[in-house]
């Protein structure tokens, strides 16, 4: 079954919350979040045309990265 963009976004949000991302927000973090958005858009652009199974494998790997990827900050 192929997931819709909405389903993938919902899955990503769930994984992010479980890994500690997006729980607390302070206005001073806006530049960091914008940099992360830029990074994600770049990854999506680079993934264009790649095998969907490779992209899904990366999503699955991100689920196992742990809480804030081992203490990383935004």
mmCIF file of C-alpha atoms in Angstrom:
data_model
loop_
_atom_site.group_PDB
_atom_site.id
_atom_site.type_symbol
_atom_site.label_atom_id
_atom_site.label_comp_id
_atom_site.label_asym_id
_atom_site.label_seq_id
_atom_site.Cartn_x
_atom_site.Cartn_y
_atom_site.Cartn_z
ATOM 1 C CA UNK A 1 0.000 0.000 0.000
ATOM 2 C CA UNK A 2 1.260 3.458 -0.902
ATOM 3 C CA UNK A 3 0.778 6.107 1.772
ATOM 4 C CA UNK A 4 -0.550 9.553 1.021
ATOM 5 C CA UNK A 5 1.411 12.703 1.849
ATOM 6 C CA UNK A 6 -1.002 13.322 4.733
ATOM 7 C CA UNK A 7 -0.350 9.842 6.149
ATOM 8 C CA UNK A 8 3.419 10.263 5.821
ATOM 9 C CA UNK A 9 3.246 13.685 7.505
ATOM 10 C CA UNK A 10 1.173 12.246 10.345
ATOM 11 C CA UNK A 11 3.634 9.378 10.781
ATOM 12 C CA UNK A 12 6.560 11.822 10.821
ATOM 13 C CA UNK A 13 4.861 14.010 13.424
ATOM 14 C CA UNK A 14 4.231 10.990 15.661
ATOM 15 C CA UNK A 15 7.851 9.835 15.399
ATOM 16 C CA UNK A 16 9.088 13.381 16.059
ATOM 17 C CA UNK A 17 6.979 13.679 19.207
ATOM 18 C CA UNK A 18 8.146 10.273 20.460
ATOM 19 C CA UNK A 19 11.749 11.352 19.869
ATOM 20 C CA UNK A 20 11.327 14.625 21.761
ATOM 21 C CA UNK A 21 11.047 17.063 18.870
ATOM 22 C CA UNK A 22 8.405 19.769 18.917
ATOM 23 C CA UNK A 23 7.501 19.399 22.587
ATOM 24 C CA UNK A 24 8.768 22.798 23.681
ATOM 25 C CA UNK A 25 9.126 25.865 21.556
ATOM 26 C CA UNK A 26 10.677 29.237 22.196
ATOM 27 C CA UNK A 27 10.619 32.144 19.758
ATOM 28 C CA UNK A 28 14.424 32.318 19.792
ATOM 29 C CA UNK A 29 14.488 28.887 18.104
ATOM 30 C CA UNK A 30 12.822 30.119 14.891
ATOM 31 C CA UNK A 31 16.132 30.407 12.964
ATOM 32 C CA UNK A 32 17.048 26.845 13.958
ATOM 33 C CA UNK A 33 13.661 25.511 12.885
ATOM 34 C CA UNK A 34 13.888 27.372 9.575
ATOM 35 C CA UNK A 35 17.293 25.776 8.976
ATOM 36 C CA UNK A 36 15.766 22.354 9.693
ATOM 37 C CA UNK A 37 12.909 23.057 7.268
ATOM 38 C CA UNK A 38 15.456 24.025 4.624
ATOM 39 C CA UNK A 39 17.379 20.811 5.279
ATOM 40 C CA UNK A 40 14.244 18.669 4.976
ATOM 41 C CA UNK A 41 13.175 20.401 1.750
ATOM 42 C CA UNK A 42 16.648 19.817 0.319
ATOM 43 C CA UNK A 43 16.470 16.125 1.259
ATOM 44 C CA UNK A 44 13.046 15.827 -0.350
ATOM 45 C CA UNK A 45 14.290 17.545 -3.512
ATOM 46 C CA UNK A 46 17.302 15.226 -3.693
ATOM 47 C CA UNK A 47 15.059 12.195 -3.120
ATOM 48 C CA UNK A 48 12.902 13.096 -6.125
ATOM 49 C CA UNK A 49 13.021 10.200 -8.522
ATOM 50 C CA UNK A 50 14.660 7.808 -6.062
ATOM 51 C CA UNK A 51 13.191 4.443 -5.381
ATOM 52 C CA UNK A 52 10.310 4.831 -2.916
ATOM 53 C CA UNK A 53 11.564 1.801 -0.974
ATOM 54 C CA UNK A 54 14.837 3.616 -0.225
ATOM 55 C CA UNK A 55 12.948 6.655 1.033
ATOM 56 C CA UNK A 56 10.696 4.480 3.200
ATOM 57 C CA UNK A 57 13.771 2.672 4.583
ATOM 58 C CA UNK A 58 15.191 6.039 5.671
ATOM 59 C CA UNK A 59 11.912 6.937 7.378
ATOM 60 C CA UNK A 60 11.987 3.616 9.246
ATOM 61 C CA UNK A 61 15.613 4.206 10.294
ATOM 62 C CA UNK A 62 14.673 7.634 11.684
ATOM 63 C CA UNK A 63 12.151 5.975 14.004
ATOM 64 C CA UNK A 64 15.021 4.204 15.774
ATOM 65 C CA UNK A 65 17.276 7.253 16.195
ATOM 66 C CA UNK A 66 16.192 7.785 19.791
ATOM 67 C CA UNK A 67 15.144 10.708 21.890
ATOM 68 C CA UNK A 68 16.457 13.876 20.248
ATOM 69 C CA UNK A 69 19.008 11.743 18.420
ATOM 70 C CA UNK A 70 21.042 11.290 21.593
ATOM 71 C CA UNK A 71 20.544 14.739 23.127
ATOM 72 C CA UNK A 72 20.777 16.914 20.047
ATOM 73 C CA UNK A 73 19.284 20.399 20.252
ATOM 74 C CA UNK A 74 17.321 22.257 17.589
#
